[in-house]
Amino acid sequence: MKGEGFTTSIVHSDRRGDVEHRAIHKPVHQNVAYGYGETAALCHAFQTGGYTYGRQINPTVGALEAKITQMEGGLKTVCFSTGMAAIGTMMFALLRAGDHVVSSAFLFGNTNSLLRSFDERGVAIDFVDATSVDNVAQCLTERTRLVFVETIANPRTQVADLEAISALCADRGIVFVVDNTMTSPYLFRSVDIGASLVVNSLTKYIGGHGNALGGAVTELGNFDWQTYDNISPEYRSGNSSLWGLTQIKKKGLRDFGAALGPEAAHHIAIGSETLALRMRQQCANAAALTDYLQAHPKVARVHYPGLAEHPQHERAGRLFRLPGALFSFELDDALDVFAFLDALDVVIKSSNLGDNRTLAIPVAHTIYFEMGAQRRASMGISESLVRISVGIEDTTDLIADFERAFSSLEAK
Ligand SMILES: *Cc1c(COP(=O)(O)O)cnc(C)c1O
């Protein structure tokens, strides 16, 4: 309901919607087909986006979509099997050969790789440093259809110039897509700065428990799709704010088929109930750990928007409720990073992020290995950079774990 807090509105969302038998959770509808006694009812379902076939529609997934829409303050959401499916399908549905896209250069590695595939297939992509709107403005052309940025980049935590880029896109009639995965709708709502579409990997903070993959695209209602040439004639009817998302759902989800399963949707929906609680603890832990590491004589650099030294510290403070739960750091050159990580006991060596457990990964040797040293250097990723996705553990246990790792190195 209007004016209600973030958590209240999410935990009561199912109950207020269309729920069977007054169940408090939307049940898991492990179901593919929907049958009708009357032919006319079946035809009506096909013509109005009703219950037809599980690749396009499922009640459990629908209940999750309603929650994401509510969290983001948007108009409507479509869920996908993963965050990458959400991004890839959205791009596939909205772009044509000859179009041009501007993307942040500081990007989740697989998104970067995906955009390069689009580039090889006729959609030109420019990667720019999106911490300043000038870099985006400089490469806009008449063919630019879409600008794509992440809120806080992983792993170096650069914060995009979100407000100015959004204003620029609005002025030029360009679709502005924000990947909100790193902040989640609890820390940041792209609707407030006028973005067109927001993408979330539900696998990360929204689900939170590292037990289900999922993705979502939410229409925020700020873009006039009547001006967007790539919308096919069959989707140019009804509320024009939804034309883009309708095309993503039909040409994308239906035809490409990366549907979210009901079981995963249920896990993610349960996880989303505690998003705010988890985020508060995770961000508090991140603040404590980065303060500790920043002051440590064996640490060369810490990258976290919550630190006063961070280049976009002020911007992060203005835009985000809290500065996030992910940071990266570099040890002194003389220290062995792998030995340091091996000495951690609470912190797990793992590539996920947004989990309840604190996870560490040496970036250059893993998630950014494929792109090679030259591209890593151009993205500001040093060979010794370690990324930490901070979990909900007790703060003192995390600090003690890092302390133990430092002293084990000294003992050698
Ligand atoms: C993880 C991630 C994705 C992809 O999500 P999956 O659910 O793993 O496919 C996209 N963007 C960002 C910023 C991510 O961290």
XYZ file of C-alpha atoms and ligand atoms in Angstrom:
427
model
C 0.000 0.000 0.000
C 1.032 3.617 -0.539
C 3.422 5.022 2.046
C 4.214 1.611 3.498
C 7.833 0.690 4.217
C 9.921 -1.492 1.898
C 9.733 -4.684 3.953
C 6.079 -4.388 5.013
C 4.959 -4.032 1.430
C 6.996 -7.055 0.285
C 6.024 -9.494 3.052
C 2.319 -8.720 2.546
C 2.445 -8.645 -1.236
C 1.162 -12.191 -2.018
C -1.687 -11.986 0.467
C -2.966 -8.791 -1.128
C -2.809 -10.211 -4.619
C -4.627 -13.074 -6.229
C -3.770 -15.925 -3.841
C -5.434 -19.332 -3.492
C -7.116 -20.514 -0.273
C -5.942 -17.430 1.625
C -2.408 -18.888 1.549
C 0.180 -16.503 2.965
C 2.710 -17.405 0.268
C 1.811 -17.726 -3.347
C 1.904 -21.533 -3.863
C 4.397 -23.146 -6.251
C 2.477 -23.859 -9.431
C 4.632 -26.596 -10.930
C 2.608 -26.475 -14.068
C 3.127 -26.103 -17.821
C -0.275 -26.076 -19.517
C -3.630 -24.483 -18.698
C -6.840 -26.134 -19.873
C -10.190 -24.570 -20.723
C -13.680 -26.042 -20.940
C -14.713 -23.511 -23.537
C -12.833 -22.776 -26.742
C -13.715 -19.105 -26.508
C -12.023 -18.899 -23.087
C -8.836 -20.446 -24.507
C -8.853 -17.959 -27.395
C -9.459 -15.110 -24.968
C -6.447 -16.209 -22.900
C -4.261 -16.161 -26.032
C -5.462 -12.746 -27.093
C -5.145 -11.053 -23.695
C -1.961 -12.512 -22.228
C -3.875 -14.981 -20.045
C -2.847 -18.438 -18.832
C -1.789 -20.326 -21.920
C 1.594 -22.021 -21.603
C 4.298 -22.082 -18.941
C 7.007 -20.458 -21.037
C 5.017 -17.217 -21.066
C 3.061 -17.265 -17.836
C 3.019 -18.893 -14.413
C 1.215 -17.690 -11.266
C 4.212 -18.208 -8.938
C 6.469 -16.290 -11.291
C 3.735 -13.649 -11.629
C 3.663 -13.127 -7.860
C 7.427 -12.585 -7.876
C 7.102 -10.163 -10.804
C 4.592 -8.164 -8.769
C 7.084 -7.950 -5.885
C 9.922 -6.766 -8.138
C 7.649 -4.155 -9.715
C 6.713 -2.928 -6.249
C 10.319 -2.825 -5.019
C 11.419 -0.861 -8.082
C 8.384 1.426 -8.113
C 7.844 0.455 -11.747
C 4.898 -0.418 -14.003
C 5.499 -4.061 -14.830
C 8.182 -6.770 -14.665
C 9.139 -9.803 -16.729
C 11.249 -12.506 -15.064
C 13.848 -14.748 -16.722
C 15.811 -17.870 -15.845
C 18.971 -15.849 -15.019
C 20.210 -12.279 -14.927
C 22.112 -12.872 -18.177
C 18.921 -14.170 -19.823
C 17.187 -10.950 -18.758
C 19.909 -8.747 -20.249
C 20.411 -10.801 -23.405
C 16.709 -11.166 -24.120
C 16.026 -7.474 -23.509
C 18.786 -6.500 -25.960
C 17.676 -9.088 -28.523
C 14.079 -7.847 -28.406
C 14.872 -4.118 -28.588
C 17.792 -3.885 -31.022
C 18.273 -4.368 -34.763
C 21.346 -4.605 -36.965
C 22.631 -1.084 -37.605
C 21.680 0.183 -34.146
C 24.247 1.625 -31.781
C 24.551 1.098 -28.026
C 26.686 2.898 -25.463
C 27.683 0.832 -22.466
C 29.755 1.400 -19.405
C 33.220 -0.134 -19.787
C 33.090 -1.191 -16.143
C 30.737 -4.078 -16.527
C 29.955 -7.502 -15.163
C 32.281 -9.756 -17.225
C 29.579 -11.866 -18.889
C 27.578 -8.763 -19.866
C 30.724 -7.365 -21.414
C 31.188 -10.595 -23.365
C 27.509 -10.604 -24.410
C 27.686 -7.044 -25.725
C 30.765 -7.968 -27.755
C 28.720 -10.760 -29.346
C 26.067 -8.192 -30.304
C 28.831 -6.038 -31.766
C 29.926 -8.978 -33.952
C 26.339 -9.378 -35.133
C 25.670 -5.875 -36.397
C 24.759 -3.860 -33.302
C 27.668 -1.460 -32.731
C 28.701 -1.107 -29.090
C 30.876 1.640 -27.603
C 32.287 1.009 -24.141
C 32.992 4.204 -22.192
C 33.945 5.297 -18.691
C 30.404 6.008 -17.464
C 31.514 7.736 -14.269
C 31.231 10.932 -16.349
C 28.293 11.760 -18.611
C 30.655 13.554 -21.029
C 32.116 10.240 -22.151
C 28.633 8.966 -22.980
C 27.571 12.213 -24.698
C 30.680 12.153 -26.916
C 29.828 8.908 -28.636
C 26.071 9.274 -29.176
C 25.042 9.060 -32.837
C 21.724 9.151 -34.697
C 21.747 5.364 -34.497
C 22.139 5.232 -30.697
C 19.105 3.405 -29.362
C 20.153 2.425 -25.872
C 22.575 3.251 -23.061
C 23.431 0.528 -20.555
C 25.146 1.037 -17.185
C 25.498 -0.684 -13.841
C 24.912 1.288 -10.645
C 28.095 0.216 -8.842
C 30.576 -1.608 -11.062
C 31.983 -4.917 -9.987
C 34.787 -5.387 -8.908
C 36.281 -1.857 -8.789
C 33.078 -0.205 -7.456
C 33.001 2.780 -9.835
C 29.648 4.579 -9.558
C 28.089 5.614 -12.874
C 26.989 9.225 -13.455
C 23.409 7.955 -13.256
C 21.436 11.195 -12.940
C 23.262 13.029 -15.742
C 23.240 10.042 -18.121
C 19.532 9.600 -17.506
C 18.871 13.274 -18.249
C 20.971 13.053 -21.430
C 19.065 9.973 -22.630
C 15.708 11.594 -21.867
C 16.760 14.655 -23.850
C 17.864 12.567 -26.852
C 15.000 10.026 -26.772
C 17.345 7.127 -26.004
C 16.378 4.116 -23.868
C 18.343 4.181 -20.608
C 18.805 0.763 -18.997
C 20.234 0.419 -15.488
C 21.544 -2.884 -14.113
C 20.619 -2.521 -10.429
C 22.016 -5.897 -9.338
C 24.819 -4.482 -7.181
C 22.622 -2.058 -5.286
C 19.265 -3.877 -5.393
C 16.022 -1.897 -5.220
C 16.511 -1.491 -1.470
C 19.573 0.733 -1.950
C 18.576 2.418 -5.208
C 15.491 3.010 -7.336
C 16.268 3.889 -10.945
C 12.724 5.226 -11.381
C 13.705 8.203 -9.200
C 16.353 9.349 -11.691
C 14.123 8.769 -14.737
C 15.633 5.562 -16.191
C 13.593 3.626 -18.774
C 14.189 -0.009 -17.824
C 15.875 -1.618 -14.843
C 17.502 -5.049 -14.851
C 18.143 -7.162 -11.765
C 19.935 -10.461 -11.374
C 17.608 -12.056 -8.810
C 20.356 -14.581 -8.140
C 22.249 -11.998 -6.107
C 20.861 -9.764 -3.343
C 17.133 -10.114 -4.070
C 17.189 -13.914 -3.708
C 20.157 -13.624 -1.387
C 20.612 -17.211 -0.264
C 22.650 -18.588 -3.137
C 19.991 -21.219 -3.856
C 18.271 -20.042 -7.047
C 19.114 -18.312 -10.327
C 16.838 -15.668 -11.806
C 16.659 -12.322 -13.594
C 14.153 -9.549 -14.208
C 13.486 -6.561 -16.451
C 11.169 -3.869 -15.078
C 9.497 -1.082 -17.070
C 9.687 2.158 -15.085
C 7.234 4.184 -17.184
C 9.570 7.082 -18.053
C 10.136 6.352 -21.758
C 7.846 7.178 -24.676
C 7.923 3.972 -26.740
C 5.882 5.640 -29.519
C 9.167 7.228 -30.611
C 11.015 3.898 -30.699
C 11.151 2.613 -34.297
C 12.014 -0.970 -33.365
C 8.615 -1.723 -31.803
C 6.759 -4.056 -34.165
C 3.300 -2.970 -35.363
C 1.535 -5.774 -33.442
C 2.740 -4.322 -30.103
C 1.825 -0.741 -30.890
C -1.514 -0.703 -29.114
C -2.751 -0.004 -25.604
C -0.685 1.882 -23.021
C 2.425 3.001 -24.945
C 4.525 2.977 -21.734
C 4.380 -0.819 -21.905
C 5.158 -1.384 -25.581
C 8.857 -2.014 -24.931
C 8.227 -4.553 -22.177
C 5.515 -6.272 -24.235
C 7.988 -6.741 -27.063
C 10.582 -8.050 -24.561
C 8.001 -10.504 -23.269
C 6.753 -11.672 -26.675
C 9.770 -11.476 -28.995
C 12.125 -12.124 -26.116
C 10.780 -14.392 -23.390
C 8.248 -16.267 -25.528
C 10.415 -16.736 -28.628
C 13.790 -17.093 -26.905
C 12.402 -19.156 -24.060
C 14.601 -18.390 -21.038
C 11.662 -18.647 -18.629
C 12.081 -18.632 -14.847
C 10.882 -21.853 -13.235
C 8.202 -21.711 -10.497
C 10.413 -23.446 -7.912
C 13.197 -20.899 -8.377
C 10.629 -18.075 -8.334
C 9.386 -19.341 -4.973
C 12.914 -19.447 -3.481
C 13.625 -15.941 -4.746
C 10.292 -14.615 -3.451
C 11.010 -15.974 0.034
C 14.514 -14.503 -0.090
C 13.194 -11.108 -1.166
C 11.191 -10.770 2.063
C 14.423 -10.175 4.004
C 16.244 -8.095 1.378
C 16.252 -4.926 3.496
C 17.305 -6.729 6.692
C 20.114 -8.568 4.952
C 21.308 -5.509 3.068
C 21.546 -3.443 6.248
C 23.716 -6.099 7.925
C 25.796 -6.714 4.788
C 26.467 -3.009 4.250
C 27.362 -2.566 7.954
C 29.802 -5.478 7.655
C 31.268 -3.999 4.453
C 31.785 -0.650 6.191
C 33.502 -2.308 9.178
C 35.735 -4.494 6.996
C 36.771 -1.679 4.649
C 37.583 0.594 7.620
C 39.696 -2.200 9.048
C 41.509 -2.946 5.763
C 41.986 0.727 4.870
C 43.896 1.212 8.154
C 45.923 -1.995 7.774
C 49.650 -1.521 6.954
C 49.693 -4.627 4.672
C 46.894 -3.356 2.426
C 47.777 -1.232 -0.614
C 44.297 -0.138 -1.754
C 40.642 -0.591 -0.883
C 37.832 0.183 -3.344
C 34.477 0.864 -1.685
C 32.055 3.745 -2.311
C 31.540 4.135 1.439
C 35.152 5.305 1.906
C 35.744 9.080 1.802
C 38.707 8.471 -0.587
C 36.494 6.775 -3.212
C 36.278 8.992 -6.341
C 32.450 8.837 -6.383
C 31.926 8.772 -2.612
C 29.677 11.833 -2.644
C 27.603 10.601 -5.574
C 27.090 7.228 -3.893
C 26.006 9.000 -0.701
C 23.483 11.076 -2.626
C 22.041 8.237 -4.747
C 22.156 5.123 -2.591
C 20.569 4.407 0.778
C 23.835 2.622 1.764
C 27.096 2.254 -0.204
C 26.705 -1.446 -1.033
C 27.994 -4.753 0.278
C 30.773 -5.452 -2.200
C 34.328 -4.131 -2.143
C 37.717 -5.025 -3.564
C 41.235 -4.559 -2.276
C 44.877 -5.115 -3.086
C 47.439 -6.445 -0.641
C 51.002 -5.145 -0.494
C 52.927 -6.440 -3.536
C 55.217 -8.467 -1.293
C 52.367 -10.613 0.012
C 51.058 -13.829 -1.534
C 47.380 -13.264 -2.293
C 46.522 -16.960 -2.635
C 48.175 -17.786 0.707
C 46.227 -14.951 2.298
C 42.925 -16.202 0.883
C 43.732 -19.790 1.865
C 44.222 -18.663 5.461
C 40.652 -17.313 5.640
C 38.285 -19.695 7.354
C 34.881 -17.991 7.578
C 35.218 -16.335 4.178
C 34.604 -18.791 1.325
C 36.524 -18.752 -1.979
C 33.648 -18.498 -4.434
C 32.563 -16.590 -7.537
C 29.043 -15.649 -6.500
C 28.023 -12.367 -4.919
C 25.056 -11.210 -2.875
C 25.026 -14.445 -0.854
C 24.376 -14.512 2.908
C 27.928 -15.861 3.299
C 31.006 -13.732 2.744
C 32.767 -14.748 -0.482
C 36.221 -13.875 -1.815
C 37.686 -14.231 -5.302
C 41.006 -13.226 -6.925
C 39.557 -11.412 -9.928
C 42.354 -11.539 -12.549
C 42.785 -15.301 -12.209
C 39.092 -16.191 -12.385
C 36.162 -14.093 -13.589
C 38.400 -11.724 -15.631
C 40.895 -14.379 -16.739
C 39.444 -14.893 -20.219
C 39.805 -11.248 -21.280
C 43.601 -11.150 -20.849
C 45.998 -8.808 -19.063
C 45.674 -5.905 -21.500
C 41.894 -5.555 -21.245
C 42.082 -6.063 -17.485
C 44.555 -3.197 -17.232
C 42.267 -0.989 -19.354
C 39.443 -1.717 -16.896
C 41.624 -0.793 -13.915
C 41.847 -4.373 -12.669
C 45.217 -5.175 -11.142
C 46.561 -8.723 -11.088
C 46.350 -8.883 -7.274
C 42.821 -7.501 -6.882
C 40.564 -9.478 -4.522
C 36.803 -9.017 -4.556
C 34.823 -9.518 -1.384
C 31.052 -9.993 -1.416
C 30.132 -9.368 2.193
C 27.609 -11.630 3.896
C 25.426 -11.365 6.980
C 27.827 -13.004 9.455
C 28.567 -11.335 12.789
C 30.924 -8.439 12.171
C 33.485 -9.477 14.805
C 33.854 -12.934 13.225
C 34.657 -11.429 9.831
C 37.248 -9.003 11.230
C 38.781 -11.844 13.265
C 38.995 -13.965 10.100
C 40.945 -11.300 8.219
C 43.156 -10.700 11.253
C 43.933 -14.424 11.378
C 44.882 -14.432 7.686
C 47.243 -11.481 8.112
C 48.993 -13.068 11.085
C 49.333 -16.409 9.293
C 51.273 -14.585 6.529
C 53.534 -12.967 9.094
C 54.231 -16.327 10.711
C 55.685 -17.625 7.410
C 25.536 -11.700 -11.638
C 25.259 -10.495 -12.426
C 24.539 -10.568 -13.621
C 24.079 -11.878 -14.209
O 23.193 -12.541 -13.371
P 23.010 -14.149 -13.397
O 21.775 -14.341 -12.607
O 24.239 -14.736 -12.786
O 22.875 -14.533 -14.818
C 24.292 -9.405 -14.308
N 24.709 -8.220 -13.850
C 25.408 -8.098 -12.702
C 25.836 -6.748 -12.254
C 25.710 -9.229 -11.955
O 26.406 -9.115 -10.828
